[in-house]
Every structure is written in structure tokens, then in C-alpha cells.
Coordinates of C-alpha atoms in Angstrom, one line a residue:
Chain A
X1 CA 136.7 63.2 99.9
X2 CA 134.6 64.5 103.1
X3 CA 131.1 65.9 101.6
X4 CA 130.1 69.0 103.1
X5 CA 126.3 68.5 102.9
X6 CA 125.9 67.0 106.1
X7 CA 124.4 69.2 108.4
X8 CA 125.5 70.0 111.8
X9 CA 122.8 71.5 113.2
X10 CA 120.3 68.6 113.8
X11 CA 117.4 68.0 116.8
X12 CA 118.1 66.0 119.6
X13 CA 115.6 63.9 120.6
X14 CA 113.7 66.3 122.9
X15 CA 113.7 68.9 120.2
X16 CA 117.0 71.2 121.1
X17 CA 119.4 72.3 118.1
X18 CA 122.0 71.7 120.6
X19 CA 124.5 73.7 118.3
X20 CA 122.6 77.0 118.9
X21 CA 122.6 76.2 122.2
X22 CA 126.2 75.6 122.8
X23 CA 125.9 79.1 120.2
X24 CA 124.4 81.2 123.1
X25 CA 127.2 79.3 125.8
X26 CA 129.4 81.4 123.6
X27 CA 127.4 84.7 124.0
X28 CA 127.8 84.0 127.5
X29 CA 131.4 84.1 127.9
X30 CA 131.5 87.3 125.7
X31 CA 132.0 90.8 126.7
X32 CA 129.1 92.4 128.3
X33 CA 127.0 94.7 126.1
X34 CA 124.1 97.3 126.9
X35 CA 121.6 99.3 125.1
X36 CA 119.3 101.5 125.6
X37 CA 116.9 103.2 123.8
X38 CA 115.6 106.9 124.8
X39 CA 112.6 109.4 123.6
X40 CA 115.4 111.2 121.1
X41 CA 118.7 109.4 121.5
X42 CA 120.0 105.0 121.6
X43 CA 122.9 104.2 123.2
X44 CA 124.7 101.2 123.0
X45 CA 127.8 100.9 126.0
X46 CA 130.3 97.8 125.8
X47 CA 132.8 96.2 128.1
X48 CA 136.5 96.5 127.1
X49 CA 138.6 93.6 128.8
X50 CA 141.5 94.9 129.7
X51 CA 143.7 95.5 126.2
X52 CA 147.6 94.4 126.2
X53 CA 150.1 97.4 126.7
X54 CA 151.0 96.8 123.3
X55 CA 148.4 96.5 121.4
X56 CA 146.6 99.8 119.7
X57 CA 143.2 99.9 121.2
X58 CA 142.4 102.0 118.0
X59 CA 142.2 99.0 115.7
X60 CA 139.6 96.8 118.4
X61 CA 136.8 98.9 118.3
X62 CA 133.2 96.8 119.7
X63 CA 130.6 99.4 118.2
X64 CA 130.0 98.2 114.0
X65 CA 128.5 101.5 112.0
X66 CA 126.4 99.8 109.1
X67 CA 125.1 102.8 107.7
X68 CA 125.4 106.6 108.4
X69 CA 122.0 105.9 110.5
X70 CA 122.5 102.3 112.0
X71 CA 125.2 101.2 114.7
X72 CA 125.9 97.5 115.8
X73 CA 127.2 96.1 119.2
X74 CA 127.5 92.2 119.6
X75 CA 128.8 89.6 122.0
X76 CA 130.5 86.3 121.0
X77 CA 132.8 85.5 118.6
X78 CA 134.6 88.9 117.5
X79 CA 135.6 86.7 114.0
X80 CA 131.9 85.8 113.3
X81 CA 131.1 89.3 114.2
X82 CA 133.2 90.6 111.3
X83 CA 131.5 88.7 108.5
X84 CA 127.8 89.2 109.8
X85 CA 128.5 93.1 109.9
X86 CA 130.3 93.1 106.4
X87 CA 127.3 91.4 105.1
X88 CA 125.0 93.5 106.7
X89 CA 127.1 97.1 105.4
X90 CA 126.9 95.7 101.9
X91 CA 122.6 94.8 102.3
X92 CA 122.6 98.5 103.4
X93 CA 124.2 99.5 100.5
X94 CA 122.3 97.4 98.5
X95 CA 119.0 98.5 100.2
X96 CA 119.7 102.2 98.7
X97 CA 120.6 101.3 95.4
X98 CA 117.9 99.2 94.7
X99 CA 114.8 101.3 96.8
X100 CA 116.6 104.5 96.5
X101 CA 115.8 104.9 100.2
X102 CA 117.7 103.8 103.2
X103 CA 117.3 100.7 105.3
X104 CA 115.0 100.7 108.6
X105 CA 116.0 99.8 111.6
X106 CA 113.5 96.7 111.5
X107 CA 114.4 95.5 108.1
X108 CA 118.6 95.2 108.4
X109 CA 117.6 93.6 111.7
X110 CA 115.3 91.3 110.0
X111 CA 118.3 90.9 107.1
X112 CA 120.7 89.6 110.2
X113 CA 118.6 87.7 111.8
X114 CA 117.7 85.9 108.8
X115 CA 121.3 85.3 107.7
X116 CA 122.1 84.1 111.7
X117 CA 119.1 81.3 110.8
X118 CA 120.1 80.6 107.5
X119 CA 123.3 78.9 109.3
X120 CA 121.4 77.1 111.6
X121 CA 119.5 75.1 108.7
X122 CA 122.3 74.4 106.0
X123 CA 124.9 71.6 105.5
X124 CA 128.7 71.9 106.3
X125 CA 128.2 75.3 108.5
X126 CA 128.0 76.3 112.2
X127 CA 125.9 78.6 113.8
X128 CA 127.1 82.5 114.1
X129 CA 128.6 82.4 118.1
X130 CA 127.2 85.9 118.7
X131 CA 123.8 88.1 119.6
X132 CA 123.8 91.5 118.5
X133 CA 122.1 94.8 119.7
X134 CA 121.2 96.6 116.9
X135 CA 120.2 100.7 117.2
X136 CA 119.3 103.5 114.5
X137 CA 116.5 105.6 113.6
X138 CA 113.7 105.3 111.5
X139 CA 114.2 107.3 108.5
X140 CA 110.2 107.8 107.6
X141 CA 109.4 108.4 111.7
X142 CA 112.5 109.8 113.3
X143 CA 112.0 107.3 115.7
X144 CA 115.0 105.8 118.0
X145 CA 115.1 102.0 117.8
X146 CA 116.8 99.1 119.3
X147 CA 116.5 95.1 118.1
X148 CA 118.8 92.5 119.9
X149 CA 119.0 89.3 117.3
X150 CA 120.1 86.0 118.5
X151 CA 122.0 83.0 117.2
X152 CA 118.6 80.6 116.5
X153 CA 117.8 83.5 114.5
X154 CA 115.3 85.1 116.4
X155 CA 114.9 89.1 116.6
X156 CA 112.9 91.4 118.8
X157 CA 112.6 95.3 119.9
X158 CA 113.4 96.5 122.8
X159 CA 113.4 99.6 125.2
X160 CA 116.6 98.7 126.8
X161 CA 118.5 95.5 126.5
X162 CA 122.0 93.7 127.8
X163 CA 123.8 90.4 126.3
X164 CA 127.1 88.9 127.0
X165 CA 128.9 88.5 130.1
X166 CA 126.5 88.8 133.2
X167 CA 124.0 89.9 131.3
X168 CA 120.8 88.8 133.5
X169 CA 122.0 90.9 136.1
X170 CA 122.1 94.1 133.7
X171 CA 118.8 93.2 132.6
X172 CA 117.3 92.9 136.3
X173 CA 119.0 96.4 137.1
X174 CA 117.2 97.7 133.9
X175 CA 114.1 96.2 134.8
X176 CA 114.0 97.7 138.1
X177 CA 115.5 101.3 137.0
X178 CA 114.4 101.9 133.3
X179 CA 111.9 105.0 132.7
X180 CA 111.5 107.0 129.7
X181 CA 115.0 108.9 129.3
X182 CA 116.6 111.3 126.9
X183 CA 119.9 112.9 126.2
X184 CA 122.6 112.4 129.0
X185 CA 119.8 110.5 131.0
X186 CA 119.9 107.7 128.3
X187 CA 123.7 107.6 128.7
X188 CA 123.7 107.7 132.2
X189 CA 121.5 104.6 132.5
X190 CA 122.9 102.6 130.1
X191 CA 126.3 103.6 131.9
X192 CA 124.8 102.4 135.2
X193 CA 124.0 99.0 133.9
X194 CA 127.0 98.3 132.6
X195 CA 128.8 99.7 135.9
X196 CA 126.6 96.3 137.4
X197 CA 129.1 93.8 135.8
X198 CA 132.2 96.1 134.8
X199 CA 135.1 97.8 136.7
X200 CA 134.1 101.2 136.7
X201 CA 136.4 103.7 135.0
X202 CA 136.6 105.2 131.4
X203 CA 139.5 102.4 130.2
X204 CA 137.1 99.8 130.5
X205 CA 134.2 101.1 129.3
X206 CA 133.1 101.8 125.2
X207 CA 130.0 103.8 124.5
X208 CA 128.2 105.0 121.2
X209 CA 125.4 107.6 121.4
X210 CA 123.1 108.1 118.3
X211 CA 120.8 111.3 118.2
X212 CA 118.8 111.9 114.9
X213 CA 121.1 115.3 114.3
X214 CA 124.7 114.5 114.8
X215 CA 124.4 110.7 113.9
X216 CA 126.6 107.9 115.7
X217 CA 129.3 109.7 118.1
X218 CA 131.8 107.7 119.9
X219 CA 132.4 109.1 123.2
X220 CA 136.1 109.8 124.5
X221 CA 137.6 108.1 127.4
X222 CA 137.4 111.4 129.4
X223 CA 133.8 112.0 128.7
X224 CA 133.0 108.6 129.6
X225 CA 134.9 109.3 133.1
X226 CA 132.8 112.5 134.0
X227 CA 130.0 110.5 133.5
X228 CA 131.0 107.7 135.6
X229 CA 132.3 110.2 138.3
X230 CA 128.8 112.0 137.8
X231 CA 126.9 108.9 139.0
X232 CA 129.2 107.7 141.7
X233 CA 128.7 111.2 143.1
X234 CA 124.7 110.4 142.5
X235 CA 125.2 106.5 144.0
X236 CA 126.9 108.4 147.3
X237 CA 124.3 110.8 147.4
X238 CA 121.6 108.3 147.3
X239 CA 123.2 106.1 150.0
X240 CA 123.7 109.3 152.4
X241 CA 120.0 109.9 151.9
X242 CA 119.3 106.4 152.9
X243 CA 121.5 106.1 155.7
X244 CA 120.3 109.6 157.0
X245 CA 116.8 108.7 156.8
X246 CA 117.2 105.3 158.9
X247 CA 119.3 107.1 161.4
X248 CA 116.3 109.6 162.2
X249 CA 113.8 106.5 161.9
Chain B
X1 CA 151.6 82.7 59.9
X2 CA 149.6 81.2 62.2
X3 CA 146.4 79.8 60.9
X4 CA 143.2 80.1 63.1
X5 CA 140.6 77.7 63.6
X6 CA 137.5 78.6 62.2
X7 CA 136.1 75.4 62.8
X8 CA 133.7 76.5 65.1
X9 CA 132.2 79.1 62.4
X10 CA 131.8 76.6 59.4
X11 CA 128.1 75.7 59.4
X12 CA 126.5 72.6 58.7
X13 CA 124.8 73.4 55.4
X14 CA 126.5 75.7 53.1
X15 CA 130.5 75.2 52.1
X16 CA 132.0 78.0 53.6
X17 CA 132.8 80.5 50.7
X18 CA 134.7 83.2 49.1
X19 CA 138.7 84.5 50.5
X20 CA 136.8 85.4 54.1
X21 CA 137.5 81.5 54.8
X22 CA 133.4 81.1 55.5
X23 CA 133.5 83.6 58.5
X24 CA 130.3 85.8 57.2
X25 CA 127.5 83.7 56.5
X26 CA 127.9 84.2 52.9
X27 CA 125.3 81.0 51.6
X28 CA 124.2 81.1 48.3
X29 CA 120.6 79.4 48.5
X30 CA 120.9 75.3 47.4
X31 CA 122.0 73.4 50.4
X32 CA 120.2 76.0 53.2
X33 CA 117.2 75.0 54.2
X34 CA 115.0 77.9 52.7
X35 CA 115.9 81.2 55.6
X36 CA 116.4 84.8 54.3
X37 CA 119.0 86.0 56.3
X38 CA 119.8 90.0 56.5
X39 CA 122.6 91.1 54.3
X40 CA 125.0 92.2 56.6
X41 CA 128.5 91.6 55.4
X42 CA 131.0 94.4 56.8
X43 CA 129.7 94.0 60.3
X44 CA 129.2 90.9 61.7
X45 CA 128.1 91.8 65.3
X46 CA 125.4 94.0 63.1
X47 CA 123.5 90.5 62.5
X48 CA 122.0 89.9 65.9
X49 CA 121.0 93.7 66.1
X50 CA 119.3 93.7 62.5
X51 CA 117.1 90.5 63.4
X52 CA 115.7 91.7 66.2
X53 CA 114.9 95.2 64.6
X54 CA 112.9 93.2 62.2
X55 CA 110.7 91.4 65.0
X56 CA 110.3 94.7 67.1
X57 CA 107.2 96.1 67.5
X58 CA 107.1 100.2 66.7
X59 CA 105.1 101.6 69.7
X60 CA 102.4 102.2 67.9
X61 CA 101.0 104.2 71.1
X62 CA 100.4 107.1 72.8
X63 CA 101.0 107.6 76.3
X64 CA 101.1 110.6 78.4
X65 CA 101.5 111.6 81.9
X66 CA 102.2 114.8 83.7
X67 CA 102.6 116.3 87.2
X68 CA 100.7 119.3 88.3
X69 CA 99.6 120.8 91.8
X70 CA 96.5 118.6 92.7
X71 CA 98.6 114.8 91.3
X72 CA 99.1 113.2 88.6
X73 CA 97.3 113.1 85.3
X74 CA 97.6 109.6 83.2
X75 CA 95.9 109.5 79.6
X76 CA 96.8 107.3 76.9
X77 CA 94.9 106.0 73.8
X78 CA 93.3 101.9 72.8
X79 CA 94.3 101.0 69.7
X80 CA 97.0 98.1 68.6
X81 CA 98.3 98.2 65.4
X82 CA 100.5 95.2 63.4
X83 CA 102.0 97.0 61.0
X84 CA 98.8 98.6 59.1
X85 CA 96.7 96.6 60.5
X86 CA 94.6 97.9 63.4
X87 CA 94.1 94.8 65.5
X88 CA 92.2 96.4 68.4
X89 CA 90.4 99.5 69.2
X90 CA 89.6 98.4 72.6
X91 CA 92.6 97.7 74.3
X92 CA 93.6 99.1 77.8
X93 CA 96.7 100.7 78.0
X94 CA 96.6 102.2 81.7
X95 CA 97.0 99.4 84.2
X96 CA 96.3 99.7 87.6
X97 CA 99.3 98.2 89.4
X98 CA 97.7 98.7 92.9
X99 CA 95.3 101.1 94.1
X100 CA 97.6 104.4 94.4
X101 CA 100.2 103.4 90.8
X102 CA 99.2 103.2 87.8
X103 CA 101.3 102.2 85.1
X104 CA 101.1 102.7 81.1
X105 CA 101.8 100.4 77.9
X106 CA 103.6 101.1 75.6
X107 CA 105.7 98.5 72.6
X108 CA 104.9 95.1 73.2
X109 CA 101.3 94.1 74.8
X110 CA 102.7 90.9 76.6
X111 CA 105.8 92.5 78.0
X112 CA 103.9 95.5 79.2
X113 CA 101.1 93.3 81.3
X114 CA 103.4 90.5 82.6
X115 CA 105.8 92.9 84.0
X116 CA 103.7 95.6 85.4
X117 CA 101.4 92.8 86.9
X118 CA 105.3 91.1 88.4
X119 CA 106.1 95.0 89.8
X120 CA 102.2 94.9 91.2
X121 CA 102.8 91.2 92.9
X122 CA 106.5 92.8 94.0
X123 CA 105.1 95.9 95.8
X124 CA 102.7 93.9 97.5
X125 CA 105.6 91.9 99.4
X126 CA 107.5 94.9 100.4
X127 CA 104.1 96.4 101.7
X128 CA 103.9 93.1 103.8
X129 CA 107.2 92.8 104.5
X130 CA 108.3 96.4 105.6
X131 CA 104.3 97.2 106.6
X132 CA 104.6 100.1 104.4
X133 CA 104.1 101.1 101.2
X134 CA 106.7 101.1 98.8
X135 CA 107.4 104.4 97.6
X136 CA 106.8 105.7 93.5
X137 CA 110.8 105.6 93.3
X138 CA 111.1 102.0 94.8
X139 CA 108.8 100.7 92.4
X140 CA 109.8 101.7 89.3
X141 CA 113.8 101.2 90.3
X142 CA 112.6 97.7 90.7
X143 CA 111.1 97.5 87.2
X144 CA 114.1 99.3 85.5
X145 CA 116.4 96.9 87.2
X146 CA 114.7 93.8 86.2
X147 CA 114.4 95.4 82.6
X148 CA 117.8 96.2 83.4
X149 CA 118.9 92.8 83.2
X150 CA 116.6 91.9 80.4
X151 CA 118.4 94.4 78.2
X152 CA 119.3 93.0 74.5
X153 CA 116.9 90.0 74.7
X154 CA 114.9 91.5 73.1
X155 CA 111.5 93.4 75.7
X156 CA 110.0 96.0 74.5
X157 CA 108.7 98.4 77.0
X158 CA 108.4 102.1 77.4
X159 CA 106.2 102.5 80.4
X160 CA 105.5 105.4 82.9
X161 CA 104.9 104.9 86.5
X162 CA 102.6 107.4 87.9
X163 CA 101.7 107.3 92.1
X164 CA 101.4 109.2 94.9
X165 CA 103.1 108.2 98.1
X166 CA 104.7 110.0 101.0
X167 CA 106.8 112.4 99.4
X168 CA 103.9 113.4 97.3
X169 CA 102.9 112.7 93.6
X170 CA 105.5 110.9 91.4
X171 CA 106.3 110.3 87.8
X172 CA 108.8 108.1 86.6
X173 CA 109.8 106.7 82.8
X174 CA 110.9 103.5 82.3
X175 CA 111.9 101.6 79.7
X176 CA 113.3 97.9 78.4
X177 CA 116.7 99.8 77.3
X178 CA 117.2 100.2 80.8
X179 CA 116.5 103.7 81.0
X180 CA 114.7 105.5 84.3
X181 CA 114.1 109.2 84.2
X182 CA 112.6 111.3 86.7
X183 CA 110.2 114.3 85.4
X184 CA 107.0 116.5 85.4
X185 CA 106.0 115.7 82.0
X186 CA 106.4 112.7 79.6
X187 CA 104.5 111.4 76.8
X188 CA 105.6 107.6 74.8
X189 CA 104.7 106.0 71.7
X190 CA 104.1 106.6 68.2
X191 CA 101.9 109.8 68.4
X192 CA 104.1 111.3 71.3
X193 CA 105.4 114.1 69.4
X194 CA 101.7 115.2 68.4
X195 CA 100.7 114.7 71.7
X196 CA 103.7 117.0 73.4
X197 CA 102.8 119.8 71.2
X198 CA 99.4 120.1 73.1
X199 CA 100.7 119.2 76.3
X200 CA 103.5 121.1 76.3
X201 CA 101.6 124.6 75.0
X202 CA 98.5 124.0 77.7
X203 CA 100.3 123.0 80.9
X204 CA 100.3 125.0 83.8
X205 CA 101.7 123.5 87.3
X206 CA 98.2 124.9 88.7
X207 CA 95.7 123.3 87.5
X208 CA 92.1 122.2 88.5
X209 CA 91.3 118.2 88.0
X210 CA 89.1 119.0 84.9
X211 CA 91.1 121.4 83.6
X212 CA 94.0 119.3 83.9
X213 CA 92.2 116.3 82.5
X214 CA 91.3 118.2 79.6
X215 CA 94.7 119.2 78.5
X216 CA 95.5 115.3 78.0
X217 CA 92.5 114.5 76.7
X218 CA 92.8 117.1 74.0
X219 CA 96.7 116.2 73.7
X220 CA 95.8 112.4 73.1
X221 CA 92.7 113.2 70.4
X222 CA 95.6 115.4 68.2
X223 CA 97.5 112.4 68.6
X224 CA 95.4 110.1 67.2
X225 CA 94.3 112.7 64.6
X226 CA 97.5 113.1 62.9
X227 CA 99.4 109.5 64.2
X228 CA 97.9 106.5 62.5
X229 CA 98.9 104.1 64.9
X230 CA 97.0 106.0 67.4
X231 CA 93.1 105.5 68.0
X232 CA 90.4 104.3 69.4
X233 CA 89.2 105.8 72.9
X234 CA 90.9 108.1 75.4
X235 CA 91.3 107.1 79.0
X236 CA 92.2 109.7 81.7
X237 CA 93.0 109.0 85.3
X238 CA 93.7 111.0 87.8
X239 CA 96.1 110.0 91.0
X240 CA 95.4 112.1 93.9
X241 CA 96.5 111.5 97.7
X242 CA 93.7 108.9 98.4
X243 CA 94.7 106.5 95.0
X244 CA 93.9 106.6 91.3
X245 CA 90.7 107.6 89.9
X246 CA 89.2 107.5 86.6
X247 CA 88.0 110.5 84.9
X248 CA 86.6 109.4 81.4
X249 CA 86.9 107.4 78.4
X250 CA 85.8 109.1 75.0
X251 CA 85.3 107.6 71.3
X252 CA 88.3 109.9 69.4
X253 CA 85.8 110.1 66.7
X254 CA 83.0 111.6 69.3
X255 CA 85.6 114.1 70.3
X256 CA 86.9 115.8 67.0
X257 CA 83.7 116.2 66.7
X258 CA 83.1 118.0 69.7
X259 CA 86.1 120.1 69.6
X260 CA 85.5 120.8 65.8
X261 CA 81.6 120.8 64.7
X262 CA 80.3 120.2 61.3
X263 CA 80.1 123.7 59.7
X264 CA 76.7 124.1 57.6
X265 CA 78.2 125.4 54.5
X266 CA 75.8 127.5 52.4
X267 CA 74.7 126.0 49.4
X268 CA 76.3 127.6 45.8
X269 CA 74.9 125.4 43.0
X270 CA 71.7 123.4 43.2
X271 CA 71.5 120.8 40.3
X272 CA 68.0 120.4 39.1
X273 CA 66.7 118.3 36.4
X274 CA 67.3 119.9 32.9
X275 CA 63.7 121.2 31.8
X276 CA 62.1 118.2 29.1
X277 CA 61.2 120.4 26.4

């Protein structure tokens, strides 16, 4: 009978856990996922690949609620997405019952992250194939937050963030363009980083936007195309501008 | 008809007896190895229950703690009593879980201070862990769980959990039935119905600290006056915004005194020695 002891995840001789790396190879072929976090409002923005004409684009949704206050966007393996968030709904849940308060931001993040490390040191598993953004509020400070946890198991906050597909060149373009943003103006520039990578347009686009007051609110395909419109009209204007001002130069 | 194996129920020592087929433990003294066991045969599951009424200790206690507009107010008396035996005058019953809860005994001595010490060591982790503290609602939901899952094995613990955190002050009762009640105003033990009589006649939500302080002491002192297995001294804290505080300790004895002072009766007969001649 095999013995599922053995463990999988073991160094190599110049100290890689070569299964967590080949983990984050994963991450990389996954779709591209933004967030950013504003003074009042988080937003996290996914890629959609292109969905079959027959399937109900309903029932493929990338953006995870885990609590009325905490939203979850991940790149990787969709399968080992689904367990990690079901785990993570019932610590929630757990969370209340036993504290009578609700989770932080910080602590379900820790909660993941933990659980993503656990399988990296334990016999007969594999590694979770996926990073996650994570983005709530605070329920003591009111405060907008935003963790990205990967599979080694680390975790960290962040002002604005991108994993999956492409993501180094999102997180250049936020480099060079993030400032303090709220309302539309945090939509806008997660919207713009994700525009970086993705074929513009409302179809291909999926974006969450979390304010203190109304919650988690998943926006429809026509908002997302004023948006996208919006900022192309900004992009042309921008680019006139330039071209103008090299002309009189 | 079927007959059931009972097999498992026939005990090593006595033959089983009488038309039952040995399923009470009906044993008639010889062959048992000298155990009094209770009498219980029209309810079998009765037996476990019975036994551990006869071990359990009667919260020989009083406890009080109450809510009003400047904290919380935590009082409770020192002696521990087996049976009528006083054991100790001295004993504390308020312990300071960390520097903002304070918890109180009441039933068993052991079970009190392990667990309340275990929920001190607890709230410490989630302090470090969440780099907050927890809250008075956390903490005693984590006691009443763990209590929880201790139920029928015999703890005995009724406790009130008395802090001040974010939301203000709290006040909590738990105990090892599993119970957890939220309220303004509780008293536990013994001399708890003595000690409600006070309380409940002299409590205002506005208070000052010493007038506040006063109303329990005087609450616990009836207590003790009237409850035998209440005694000793009276502690009072106070838990205000910036932690727990003590306000006194007083000799019982010292204080019916105070609140009721030797009259000097006048004198009606004076015996003199009956004259010699």
C-alpha cells in the first residue's frame, strides 16, 4: 500500500522548496488580478478570458465574498481556490461565534496564509497553485485594507497590488501612477492597470468595489464600459496634450 | 422472545440479583469490596448524577458585581467553607486576570484559579496575535466555551467577568453549566440572595466611586451577617477606563460594628452584696 507520509515538499540542495516554486509558475499562467486600496473605498479588478458561448458566465465568478466585510480575488488554480475560500468563509464564521466580533482584515489573511504554509510542510500534499488579494475593512478603524498572500505562505499589506498573468508590468504601471485615490478614482486606477495586460472592454473585465457603507458591489458590464470609455477619452486627451506641446516646442 | 445480552452489565463481585436479571446494581454487601453506593433503583441514568451531587461543593460564597456610570464595581467576601468547617478566612476571591479584567470565584477553589489564570494566559495571545486587546465579550465567550465542553465532568464554577474595553465597561456571568449572561447587575454564591436585597434597593446607574463602592460593601457585610458560609473580609475593586483598582478590604466583624455601634444600655438592677448582719 503507498504511505502518504512522505513529503513532497523537500529543499533542494541550494535551499529552494522547488514545489512552491513551480507553485508561483502556476500563479503566473493565471488570470491577471489587480487591487487597489483607496482613502474610503478597495477595489479588486480581474481578467475574464474569454468565456465559451455556451457557458453561463453567471456561475464563474473570480471575486470570493468571505464575510459581509471581506472580498477575495486569486490567481492560479480556480480548484485550489475553491477549498482555500470555503475554509476561509467557515474561520469567519467561526471567528464570530467564538469572539463575538468579526474577523480583521489582517487576521483571515493571517488564517490563509497560514493554511497556504501548512501545505508546504506536511506529508502526502501539494502546495495551494494560487496567490490571493485579499480586501475589507477594519471593523474597530473603518480602515480600507488590502493583503496579497502567496503560496510559500507568506502575507503582506499593500497600497495597490497585481498577481497573475503579466503581473510585473501592472505593478510597474502602479508604481509609476499610484497616489492617494478615493471613490471613482480608486476604480479608475485599478481599471487602468488592468487595461496594461487586458483587451479593454467591459466583457473582459470583472471588478468589485468595497466602501465601508454599501459593502462589496459587483459592478455591471455597462458600468465597467463607461469607465473604460471614460479613460480612453482621458488617455486621448493626454496624448493630444503631449503631441500639442512638442509641436509648439 | 428474544433474550438480550446483559453480559456487559454483570459485575465482577456480586451475583446479579432479583427478576431485573442484575441490570441495577442491586449488591447486598458480602462479596463487594466495602463501597456505599446511592440507592437509586427506578432510574438508572440517576446514578452518575447522584454521585457527583455528593462530591459538589455548595458555593459557599458571595460574589457581586454591578455596572454603573463611572465602571464597574467587583466585591466579594474570603471565607472557604467544607461543609461547617470554615477552612479559610483569608482567601482571595477577586482575581486579577490582567490589568483591565478581573474575574471572581465562586464553587470550587481549583477550578476557579486554573481556569481564570488559562483565560488570563489566552487573552494575552490574542493581545499578541491581533495587537489588540481582546474585548470583555471575547473573553468570557472563551471561558464559557471551554466550560462549555467541560459540562457534566464534573467543574464547578460560577464566575463573573468584569472589564472595561472599547465598547465601554462590561459584565459578564459565567458558569461551568455552560451558561453566559450578559447584565448590569449579578451577585453568586451562597449569601447571594442576602446580598441582592442590598444591592438591588441601593443601586442607582449614577453613582460616585465611593458611593458605589459602598453599596457592595454594605451588600457583602449583610451577606455574611445572615449566610454562614459567607465571612471573613470584604474586597472591593473598582474597573474604570485606565484598569482595575482596589478600593478596600474590611474585617466583616470591624464593619457591623461600624454600621451598627454598641448601644450603652442604662443600667436597671445593680447586684450588690447582701448586707452581713
Amino acid at each position: 500500500m503507498a504511505r502518504y507520509d512522505r513529503a513532497i515538499t523537500v529543499f533542494s540542495p541550494d535551499g529552494h522548496l522547488f514545489q512552491v516554486e513551480y507553485a508561483l509558475e502556476a500563479v503566473r499562467k493565471g488570470n491577471a488580478a489587480v487591487g487597489v486600496r483607496g482613502t474610503d473605498t478597495v477595489v479588486l479588478a480581474v481578467e475574464k478570458k474569454s468565456t465559451p458561448k455556451l457557458q453561463d458566465s453567471r456561475s464563474v465568478r473570480k471575486i470570493a465574498r468571505l464575510d459581509t466585510h471581506i472580498a477575495l480575488a486569486c490567481a492560479g488554480l480556480k480548484a485550489d481556490a475553491r477549498v482555500l475560500i470555503n475554509r476561509a468563509r467557515i474561520e469567519c464564521q467561526s471567528h464570530r461565534l467564538t469572539v463575538e466580533d468579526p474577523v480583521t482584515v489582517e487576521y483571515i489573511t493571517r488564517y490563509i496564509a497560514g493554511l497556504q504554509q501548512k501545505y508546504t510542510q506536511s506529508g502526502g500534499v501539494r502546495p495551494f497553485g494560487l496567490s490571493t488579494l485579499i480586501v475589507g475593512f477594519d471593523p474597530y478603524t473603518d480602515k480600507p485594507a488590502l493583503y496579497q498572500t502567496d503560496p510559500s505562505g507568506t502575507f503582506s499589506a499593500w497600497k495597490a497590488n497585481a498577481t497573475g498573468r503579466n503581473s510585473n508590468s501592472m505593478r510597474e504601471f502602479l508604481e509609476k501612477n499610484y497616489k492617494e485615490t478615493s471613490g471613482k478614482e480608486t476604480v479608475k486606477l485599478a481599471i487602468r492597470a488592468l487595461l496594461e495586460v487586458v483587451e479593454s472592454g467591459g466583457k473582459n473585465i470583472e471588478i468589485a468595489v468595497m466602501t465601508k457603507e454599501d459593502g462589496l458591489r459587483e459592478l455591471e458590464e455597462s458600468e465597467i464600459d463607461e469607465y473604460v470609455a471614460e479613460i480612453e477619452a482621458e488617455k486621448a486627451a493626454a496624448e493630444a496634450a503631449k503631441k500639442g506641446g512638442q509641436k509648439d516646442a | 422472545m428474544m433474550k438480550l445480552d446483559m453480559s456487559a452489565l454483570e459485575t465482577q463481585f456480586g451475583a446479579p440479583a432479583g427478576e431485573d436479571g442484575g441490570l441495577l446494581f442491586d449488591v447486598d454487601g458480602a462479596a463487594m469490596p466495602g463501597m456505599e453506593f446511592p440507592n437509586c433503583r427506578d432510574q438508572f441514568d440517576r446514578f452518575q448524577a447522584t454521585t457527583k451531587d455528593m462530591v459538589k461543593n455548595k458555593r459557599g460564597t458571595t460574589t457581586l458585581a454591578f455596572i454603573f456610570d463611572k465602571g464597574v464595581i467587583v466585591a466579594a467576601d474570603s471565607r472557604a467553607s467544607m461543609g461547617g468547617y470554615i477552612s479559610s478566612q483569608t482567601v482571595r476571591k477577586i482575581i486579577e486576570i490582567n490589568p483591565y479584567m478581573l474575574g471572581t470565584m465562586a464553587g470550587g477553589a481549583a477550578d476557579c484559579q486554573f481556569w481564570h489564570r488559562n483565560l488570563g494566559t489566552k487573552c494575552r495571545l490574542h493581545e499578541l496575535a491581533n495587537k489588540r486587546r481582546i474585548s470583555v465579550t471575547g473573553a468570557s465567550k472563551l471561558l464559557a466555551n471551554i466550560l462549555y465542553s467541560y459540562r457534566g465532568m464534573g467543574l464547578s464554577i460560577g464566575t463573573m467577568i468584569a472589564g472595561w474595553d472599547e465598547k465601554g465597561p462590561g459584565l459578564y456571568y459565567v458558569d461551568s453549566e455552560g451558561a453566559r449572561l450578559k447584565g448590569n447587575r449579578f451577585s453568586v454564591g451562597s449569601g447571594s440572595l442576602y446580598a441582592y436585597g442590598i444591592l438591588d434597593e441601593g443601586y442607582r446607574f449614577k453613582m460616585s466611586v465611593e458611593e458605589a463602592g459602598e453599596l457592595a460593601r454594605r451588600a457583602i457585610y449583610h451577606a455574611t451577617f445572615r449566610d454562614g458560609a459567607s465571612g471573613g473580609c470584604v474586597s472591593v475593586y473598582h474597573v474604570g477606563p485606565d484598569g482595575w483598582k482596589k478600593l478596600s478590604g474590611d474585617d466583616v466583624g470591624e464593619l457591623h460594628f461600624q454600621y451598627y455601634p454598641v448601644q450603652k444600655t442604662p443600667v436597671e438592677q445593680e447586684m450588690t452584696d447582701a448586707s452581713t448582719s
